[in-house]
PDB file of C-alpha atoms in Angstrom:
ATOM      1  CA  UNK A   1      26.576 -26.385  -4.551  1.00 53.00           C
ATOM      2  CA  UNK A   2      25.331 -28.479  -1.746  1.00 54.00           C
ATOM      3  CA  UNK A   3      21.616 -28.966  -0.650  1.00 65.00           C
ATOM      4  CA  UNK A   4      21.952 -26.887   2.332  1.00 69.00           C
ATOM      5  CA  UNK A   5      23.656 -23.559  -0.095  1.00 66.00           C
ATOM      6  CA  UNK A   6      20.733 -24.054  -2.170  1.00 80.00           C
ATOM      7  CA  UNK A   7      18.377 -23.966   0.622  1.00 86.00           C
ATOM      8  CA  UNK A   8      20.052 -20.811   2.261  1.00 92.00           C
ATOM      9  CA  UNK A   9      19.637 -18.886  -1.361  1.00 95.00           C
ATOM     10  CA  UNK A  10      16.143 -19.803  -1.563  1.00 96.00           C
ATOM     11  CA  UNK A  11      14.924 -18.621   1.536  1.00 96.00           C
ATOM     12  CA  UNK A  12      17.248 -15.238   1.675  1.00 97.00           C
ATOM     13  CA  UNK A  13      16.002 -14.366  -1.922  1.00 98.00           C
ATOM     14  CA  UNK A  14      12.483 -15.022  -0.880  1.00 97.00           C
ATOM     15  CA  UNK A  15      13.204 -12.510   2.411  1.00 98.00           C
ATOM     16  CA  UNK A  16      14.327  -9.990   0.362  1.00 98.00           C
ATOM     17  CA  UNK A  17      11.669 -10.232  -2.399  1.00 98.00           C
ATOM     18  CA  UNK A  18       8.867 -10.240  -0.001  1.00 98.00           C
ATOM     19  CA  UNK A  19      10.636  -7.330   1.937  1.00 98.00           C
ATOM     20  CA  UNK A  20      10.878  -5.226  -1.170  1.00 98.00           C
ATOM     21  CA  UNK A  21       7.521  -6.046  -2.582  1.00 98.00           C
ATOM     22  CA  UNK A  22       6.191  -4.745   1.100  1.00 98.00           C
ATOM     23  CA  UNK A  23       7.576  -1.546   0.299  1.00 98.00           C
ATOM     24  CA  UNK A  24       6.584  -1.387  -3.530  1.00 98.00           C
ATOM     25  CA  UNK A  25       3.337  -1.758  -2.139  1.00 98.00           C
ATOM     26  CA  UNK A  26       3.330   1.250   0.096  1.00 98.00           C
ATOM     27  CA  UNK A  27       5.080   2.932  -2.277  1.00 97.00           C
ATOM     28  CA  UNK A  28       2.183   2.717  -4.935  1.00 98.00           C
ATOM     29  CA  UNK A  29      -0.873   3.221  -2.470  1.00 96.00           C
ATOM     30  CA  UNK A  30      -1.501   6.678  -3.653  1.00 96.00           C
ATOM     31  CA  UNK A  31      -0.826   5.638  -7.579  1.00 97.00           C
ATOM     32  CA  UNK A  32       1.916   4.997 -10.040  1.00 98.00           C
ATOM     33  CA  UNK A  33       3.637   7.976 -11.873  1.00 98.00           C
ATOM     34  CA  UNK A  34       7.250   8.562 -13.397  1.00 98.00           C
ATOM     35  CA  UNK A  35       8.351   9.390 -10.148  1.00 98.00           C
ATOM     36  CA  UNK A  36       7.424   6.347  -8.079  1.00 98.00           C
ATOM     37  CA  UNK A  37       8.940   4.354 -10.774  1.00 98.00           C
ATOM     38  CA  UNK A  38      12.144   5.910 -10.262  1.00 98.00           C
ATOM     39  CA  UNK A  39      11.628   5.075  -6.297  1.00 98.00           C
ATOM     40  CA  UNK A  40      10.743   1.628  -7.311  1.00 98.00           C
ATOM     41  CA  UNK A  41      13.877   1.426  -9.928  1.00 98.00           C
ATOM     42  CA  UNK A  42      16.137   2.323  -7.015  1.00 98.00           C
ATOM     43  CA  UNK A  43      14.596  -1.024  -5.352  1.00 98.00           C
ATOM     44  CA  UNK A  44      14.784  -3.067  -7.760  1.00 98.00           C
ATOM     45  CA  UNK A  45      18.523  -2.709  -8.722  1.00 98.00           C
ATOM     46  CA  UNK A  46      19.291  -3.189  -5.009  1.00 98.00           C
ATOM     47  CA  UNK A  47      17.828  -6.763  -5.156  1.00 98.00           C
ATOM     48  CA  UNK A  48      19.329  -7.212  -8.340  1.00 98.00           C
ATOM     49  CA  UNK A  49      22.302  -6.247  -7.195  1.00 98.00           C
ATOM     50  CA  UNK A  50      22.365  -9.395  -5.150  1.00 97.00           C
ATOM     51  CA  UNK A  51      23.460 -11.477  -8.048  1.00 96.00           C
ATOM     52  CA  UNK A  52      24.347 -14.543  -5.921  1.00 96.00           C
ATOM     53  CA  UNK A  53      20.752 -15.155  -5.176  1.00 97.00           C
ATOM     54  CA  UNK A  54      19.850 -15.499  -8.448  1.00 96.00           C
ATOM     55  CA  UNK A  55      22.709 -18.179  -9.839  1.00 94.00           C
ATOM     56  CA  UNK A  56      22.338 -19.006 -13.833  1.00 90.00           C
ATOM     57  CA  UNK A  57      22.111 -22.837 -13.274  1.00 91.00           C
ATOM     58  CA  UNK A  58      18.873 -22.144 -11.242  1.00 93.00           C
ATOM     59  CA  UNK A  59      17.484 -20.046 -14.020  1.00 92.00           C
ATOM     60  CA  UNK A  60      18.297 -21.782 -17.221  1.00 87.00           C
ATOM     61  CA  UNK A  61      17.338 -20.159 -20.750  1.00 81.00           C
ATOM     62  CA  UNK A  62      14.361 -21.838 -22.783  1.00 71.00           C
ATOM     63  CA  UNK A  63      14.101 -20.971 -26.162  1.00 63.00           C
ATOM     64  CA  UNK A  64      10.691 -19.872 -27.450  1.00 56.00           C
ATOM     65  CA  UNK A  65       7.452 -18.840 -25.654  1.00 54.00           C
ATOM     66  CA  UNK A  66       7.591 -17.887 -21.685  1.00 57.00           C
ATOM     67  CA  UNK A  67       9.396 -20.624 -20.386  1.00 56.00           C
ATOM     68  CA  UNK A  68      12.168 -18.678 -19.644  1.00 85.00           C
ATOM     69  CA  UNK A  69      10.048 -16.741 -17.216  1.00 93.00           C
ATOM     70  CA  UNK A  70      10.258 -17.821 -13.535  1.00 95.00           C
ATOM     71  CA  UNK A  71       7.840 -16.062 -11.507  1.00 97.00           C
ATOM     72  CA  UNK A  72       8.944 -15.006  -7.875  1.00 98.00           C
ATOM     73  CA  UNK A  73       5.968 -13.660  -6.223  1.00 98.00           C
ATOM     74  CA  UNK A  74       2.481 -12.453  -7.530  1.00 98.00           C
ATOM     75  CA  UNK A  75      -0.439 -11.372  -5.244  1.00 98.00           C
ATOM     76  CA  UNK A  76      -3.507 -13.273  -5.002  1.00 98.00           C
ATOM     77  CA  UNK A  77      -5.140 -10.426  -7.252  1.00 98.00           C
ATOM     78  CA  UNK A  78      -2.540 -11.012  -9.673  1.00 98.00           C
ATOM     79  CA  UNK A  79      -0.828  -7.473  -8.819  1.00 98.00           C
ATOM     80  CA  UNK A  80       2.967  -6.909  -8.227  1.00 98.00           C
ATOM     81  CA  UNK A  81       4.188  -9.857 -10.163  1.00 98.00           C
ATOM     82  CA  UNK A  82       8.238 -10.480 -10.045  1.00 98.00           C
ATOM     83  CA  UNK A  83      10.016 -12.612 -12.344  1.00 98.00           C
ATOM     84  CA  UNK A  84      13.682 -13.570 -13.048  1.00 97.00           C
ATOM     85  CA  UNK A  85      13.713 -13.896 -16.766  1.00 94.00           C
ATOM     86  CA  UNK A  86      16.732 -15.876 -18.120  1.00 92.00           C
ATOM     87  CA  UNK A  87      15.904 -15.741 -22.350  1.00 87.00           C
ATOM     88  CA  UNK A  88      18.375 -17.729 -24.677  1.00 84.00           C
ATOM     89  CA  UNK A  89      21.246 -16.079 -26.537  1.00 83.00           C
ATOM     90  CA  UNK A  90      20.140 -14.127 -29.744  1.00 84.00           C
ATOM     91  CA  UNK A  91      16.589 -13.762 -28.871  1.00 83.00           C
ATOM     92  CA  UNK A  92      14.445 -10.663 -29.840  1.00 87.00           C
ATOM     93  CA  UNK A  93      11.190  -9.234 -28.601  1.00 91.00           C
ATOM     94  CA  UNK A  94       9.634  -6.894 -31.051  1.00 96.00           C
ATOM     95  CA  UNK A  95       8.370  -3.237 -30.168  1.00 98.00           C
ATOM     96  CA  UNK A  96       5.442  -3.423 -27.332  1.00 98.00           C
ATOM     97  CA  UNK A  97       3.735  -2.506 -24.352  1.00 98.00           C
ATOM     98  CA  UNK A  98       2.721  -3.854 -21.651  1.00 97.00           C
ATOM     99  CA  UNK A  99      -0.569  -2.394 -20.120  1.00 97.00           C
ATOM    100  CA  UNK A 100       0.602  -1.948 -16.818  1.00 98.00           C
ATOM    101  CA  UNK A 101       3.750  -0.225 -15.278  1.00 98.00           C
ATOM    102  CA  UNK A 102       6.837  -2.245 -15.415  1.00 98.00           C
ATOM    103  CA  UNK A 103      10.805  -2.231 -13.792  1.00 98.00           C
ATOM    104  CA  UNK A 104      13.130  -4.365 -15.612  1.00 98.00           C
ATOM    105  CA  UNK A 105      16.804  -4.405 -13.837  1.00 98.00           C
ATOM    106  CA  UNK A 106      19.882  -6.128 -14.719  1.00 96.00           C
ATOM    107  CA  UNK A 107      21.058  -9.619 -13.070  1.00 96.00           C
ATOM    108  CA  UNK A 108      23.509 -11.513 -15.426  1.00 95.00           C
ATOM    109  CA  UNK A 109      24.457 -10.417 -19.253  1.00 93.00           C
ATOM    110  CA  UNK A 110      23.655  -7.558 -21.673  1.00 93.00           C
ATOM    111  CA  UNK A 111      20.237  -6.870 -22.749  1.00 93.00           C
ATOM    112  CA  UNK A 112      19.629  -4.041 -25.407  1.00 95.00           C
ATOM    113  CA  UNK A 113      16.168  -2.140 -24.922  1.00 96.00           C
ATOM    114  CA  UNK A 114      15.458   0.586 -27.645  1.00 98.00           C
ATOM    115  CA  UNK A 115      12.690   2.986 -26.401  1.00 98.00           C
ATOM    116  CA  UNK A 116      10.123   3.785 -28.914  1.00 98.00           C
ATOM    117  CA  UNK A 117       7.277   6.923 -29.247  1.00 98.00           C
ATOM    118  CA  UNK A 118       3.897   7.168 -31.477  1.00 97.00           C
ATOM    119  CA  UNK A 119       3.813   9.574 -33.767  1.00 97.00           C
ATOM    120  CA  UNK A 120       0.675   9.145 -34.890  1.00 97.00           C
ATOM    121  CA  UNK A 121      -2.838  10.338 -33.279  1.00 95.00           C
ATOM    122  CA  UNK A 122      -3.893   6.302 -32.544  1.00 93.00           C
ATOM    123  CA  UNK A 123      -7.035   6.810 -34.244  1.00 96.00           C
ATOM    124  CA  UNK A 124      -6.737   4.324 -36.614  1.00 96.00           C
ATOM    125  CA  UNK A 125      -7.210   0.587 -35.083  1.00 96.00           C
ATOM    126  CA  UNK A 126      -4.166  -1.493 -36.315  1.00 97.00           C
ATOM    127  CA  UNK A 127      -2.096   1.549 -37.197  1.00 98.00           C
ATOM    128  CA  UNK A 128       0.937   2.958 -35.306  1.00 98.00           C
ATOM    129  CA  UNK A 129       3.833   4.994 -36.583  1.00 98.00           C
ATOM    130  CA  UNK A 130       7.024   4.496 -34.448  1.00 98.00           C
ATOM    131  CA  UNK A 131      10.160   6.475 -34.177  1.00 98.00           C
ATOM    132  CA  UNK A 132      13.158   5.360 -31.750  1.00 98.00           C
ATOM    133  CA  UNK A 133      13.325   7.857 -28.941  1.00 97.00           C
ATOM    134  CA  UNK A 134      15.989   6.103 -26.348  1.00 97.00           C
ATOM    135  CA  UNK A 135      18.189   3.112 -26.219  1.00 97.00           C
ATOM    136  CA  UNK A 136      19.926   1.899 -23.406  1.00 96.00           C
ATOM    137  CA  UNK A 137      21.870  -1.584 -22.381  1.00 95.00           C
ATOM    138  CA  UNK A 138      20.356  -3.206 -19.350  1.00 95.00           C
ATOM    139  CA  UNK A 139      23.165  -4.811 -17.533  1.00 95.00           C
ATOM    140  CA  UNK A 140      24.134  -5.340 -13.805  1.00 96.00           C
ATOM    141  CA  UNK A 141      23.638  -2.062 -11.971  1.00 97.00           C
ATOM    142  CA  UNK A 142      21.225  -0.775 -14.698  1.00 97.00           C
ATOM    143  CA  UNK A 143      17.343  -0.638 -15.340  1.00 98.00           C
ATOM    144  CA  UNK A 144      14.533   0.945 -17.333  1.00 97.00           C
ATOM    145  CA  UNK A 145      11.078   1.480 -15.618  1.00 98.00           C
ATOM    146  CA  UNK A 146       7.921   1.908 -18.419  1.00 98.00           C
ATOM    147  CA  UNK A 147       4.942   3.288 -17.971  1.00 98.00           C
ATOM    148  CA  UNK A 148       1.758   0.901 -19.503  1.00 98.00           C
ATOM    149  CA  UNK A 149       1.724   2.804 -22.543  1.00 97.00           C
ATOM    150  CA  UNK A 150       5.563   2.810 -23.123  1.00 98.00           C
ATOM    151  CA  UNK A 151       6.952   0.765 -25.919  1.00 98.00           C
ATOM    152  CA  UNK A 152      10.048  -0.952 -26.094  1.00 98.00           C
ATOM    153  CA  UNK A 153      11.945  -3.949 -28.065  1.00 97.00           C
ATOM    154  CA  UNK A 154      14.454  -6.195 -26.821  1.00 95.00           C
ATOM    155  CA  UNK A 155      17.620  -7.262 -28.118  1.00 92.00           C
ATOM    156  CA  UNK A 156      20.260 -10.144 -27.200  1.00 89.00           C
ATOM    157  CA  UNK A 157      23.437 -10.871 -28.512  1.00 81.00           C
ATOM    158  CA  UNK A 158      25.233 -14.206 -28.699  1.00 78.00           C
ATOM    159  CA  UNK A 159      27.034 -14.023 -25.656  1.00 81.00           C
ATOM    160  CA  UNK A 160      25.048 -15.056 -22.489  1.00 79.00           C
ATOM    161  CA  UNK A 161      23.746 -15.874 -19.565  1.00 88.00           C
ATOM    162  CA  UNK A 162      21.298 -13.627 -19.399  1.00 90.00           C
ATOM    163  CA  UNK A 163      18.869 -13.061 -16.860  1.00 94.00           C
ATOM    164  CA  UNK A 164      16.846  -9.870 -15.518  1.00 96.00           C
ATOM    165  CA  UNK A 165      14.426  -9.373 -12.813  1.00 98.00           C
ATOM    166  CA  UNK A 166      10.915  -8.393 -13.978  1.00 98.00           C
ATOM    167  CA  UNK A 167       8.488  -6.453 -11.886  1.00 98.00           C
ATOM    168  CA  UNK A 168       4.976  -5.801 -13.547  1.00 98.00           C
ATOM    169  CA  UNK A 169       2.239  -4.043 -11.888  1.00 98.00           C
ATOM    170  CA  UNK A 170      -0.275  -6.799 -12.824  1.00 98.00           C
ATOM    171  CA  UNK A 171       1.049 -10.551 -13.630  1.00 98.00           C
ATOM    172  CA  UNK A 172       1.738 -10.989 -17.531  1.00 96.00           C
ATOM    173  CA  UNK A 173      -0.561 -14.029 -17.207  1.00 96.00           C
ATOM    174  CA  UNK A 174      -3.308 -11.582 -16.951  1.00 97.00           C
ATOM    175  CA  UNK A 175      -2.623  -9.220 -19.375  1.00 97.00           C
ATOM    176  CA  UNK A 176      -4.555 -10.053 -22.715  1.00 96.00           C
ATOM    177  CA  UNK A 177      -4.793  -6.736 -24.689  1.00 96.00           C
ATOM    178  CA  UNK A 178      -0.888  -5.926 -24.970  1.00 97.00           C
ATOM    179  CA  UNK A 179       0.137  -4.928 -28.335  1.00 97.00           C
ATOM    180  CA  UNK A 180       3.128  -5.453 -30.340  1.00 98.00           C
ATOM    181  CA  UNK A 181       4.235  -3.373 -32.874  1.00 98.00           C
ATOM    182  CA  UNK A 182       5.604  -3.515 -36.549  1.00 97.00           C
ATOM    183  CA  UNK A 183       8.008  -0.285 -37.422  1.00 96.00           C
ATOM    184  CA  UNK A 184       8.210  -1.022 -40.703  1.00 96.00           C
ATOM    185  CA  UNK A 185       4.713  -1.699 -41.663  1.00 97.00           C
ATOM    186  CA  UNK A 186       3.199   0.988 -39.498  1.00 98.00           C
ATOM    187  CA  UNK A 187       1.005  -1.395 -37.507  1.00 98.00           C
ATOM    188  CA  UNK A 188      -0.128  -3.172 -34.448  1.00 98.00           C
ATOM    189  CA  UNK A 189      -1.635  -6.098 -33.343  1.00 97.00           C
ATOM    190  CA  UNK A 190      -3.048  -7.512 -29.735  1.00 97.00           C
ATOM    191  CA  UNK A 191      -1.389 -10.134 -28.346  1.00 94.00           C
ATOM    192  CA  UNK A 192      -2.476 -12.816 -26.011  1.00 92.00           C
ATOM    193  CA  UNK A 193      -1.709 -12.862 -22.244  1.00 94.00           C
ATOM    194  CA  UNK A 194       1.253 -14.724 -21.232  1.00 92.00           C
ATOM    195  CA  UNK A 195       1.406 -18.345 -20.572  1.00 91.00           C
ATOM    196  CA  UNK A 196       3.740 -21.246 -19.903  1.00 87.00           C
ATOM    197  CA  UNK A 197       5.328 -19.352 -17.057  1.00 92.00           C
ATOM    198  CA  UNK A 198       7.532 -21.355 -14.541  1.00 91.00           C
ATOM    199  CA  UNK A 199       7.301 -21.244 -10.617  1.00 94.00           C
ATOM    200  CA  UNK A 200      10.565 -20.558  -9.199  1.00 95.00           C
ATOM    201  CA  UNK A 201      11.888 -22.552  -5.825  1.00 93.00           C
ATOM    202  CA  UNK A 202      10.214 -20.867  -2.970  1.00 95.00           C
ATOM    203  CA  UNK A 203       7.918 -18.795  -4.867  1.00 95.00           C
ATOM    204  CA  UNK A 204       5.269 -17.336  -3.514  1.00 88.00           C
TER     205      UNK A 204
END
C-alpha cells in the first residue's frame, strides 16, 4: 500500500472517529444506562464495519501486556477513550470488570466472550462467587456492551488475526480499581491501571 493510500486511510479513519465520538458525547450527556449503551453500540458497529480503515498490518499483535492496544482517541480528561485492540492468537483474559462502561465491536477475527454474574452479596473483600450467565462471539458485525460492574472473560482461538474496537467511558490507563476474578477459587484481586498502550497514527 502506497504512502498516499496510507495517509488517506488515516485521515478518513480519524474523521469518522471524531464524528462518532462527538455523537457519543451528546448521547451520554444525561448519563449512561443500558439503553444509552445500546445506542453507543450501534455507533461502534457502524465504525467497525469500515474494516478497510483498520488494516491488520498497521496494528500487529504483540504478545504480553497491553502492547497490542493502540489508542485512537482520548479526551484531555481521559474520558471517551477509543482503542483498536489486536491481541495475539491464543490469548486469554480471565473474568474482570472495567469500573467504567465499555463497548467492544468486532473488526477482524473471532473473540469469544463469556459473561458472568455474582452470586455472593459482595460483603467480603477479596471474595466473589461467579456463575456464567451468557456467551457470545465478537466477530465483524457484532458487539458487546458492558456497564462498570459487568464481568466478562476473553478467549481467543489459534486463528487470526484478531482486532476489535474498544470504547471506554474512562481510559484504562486511569482505571486503577478494576477487579480480576478467579471463578474456580471464588476470589478476586485488584489489578493496576493499564500501561504500555501505543498511540495509533493520527490519534488524538
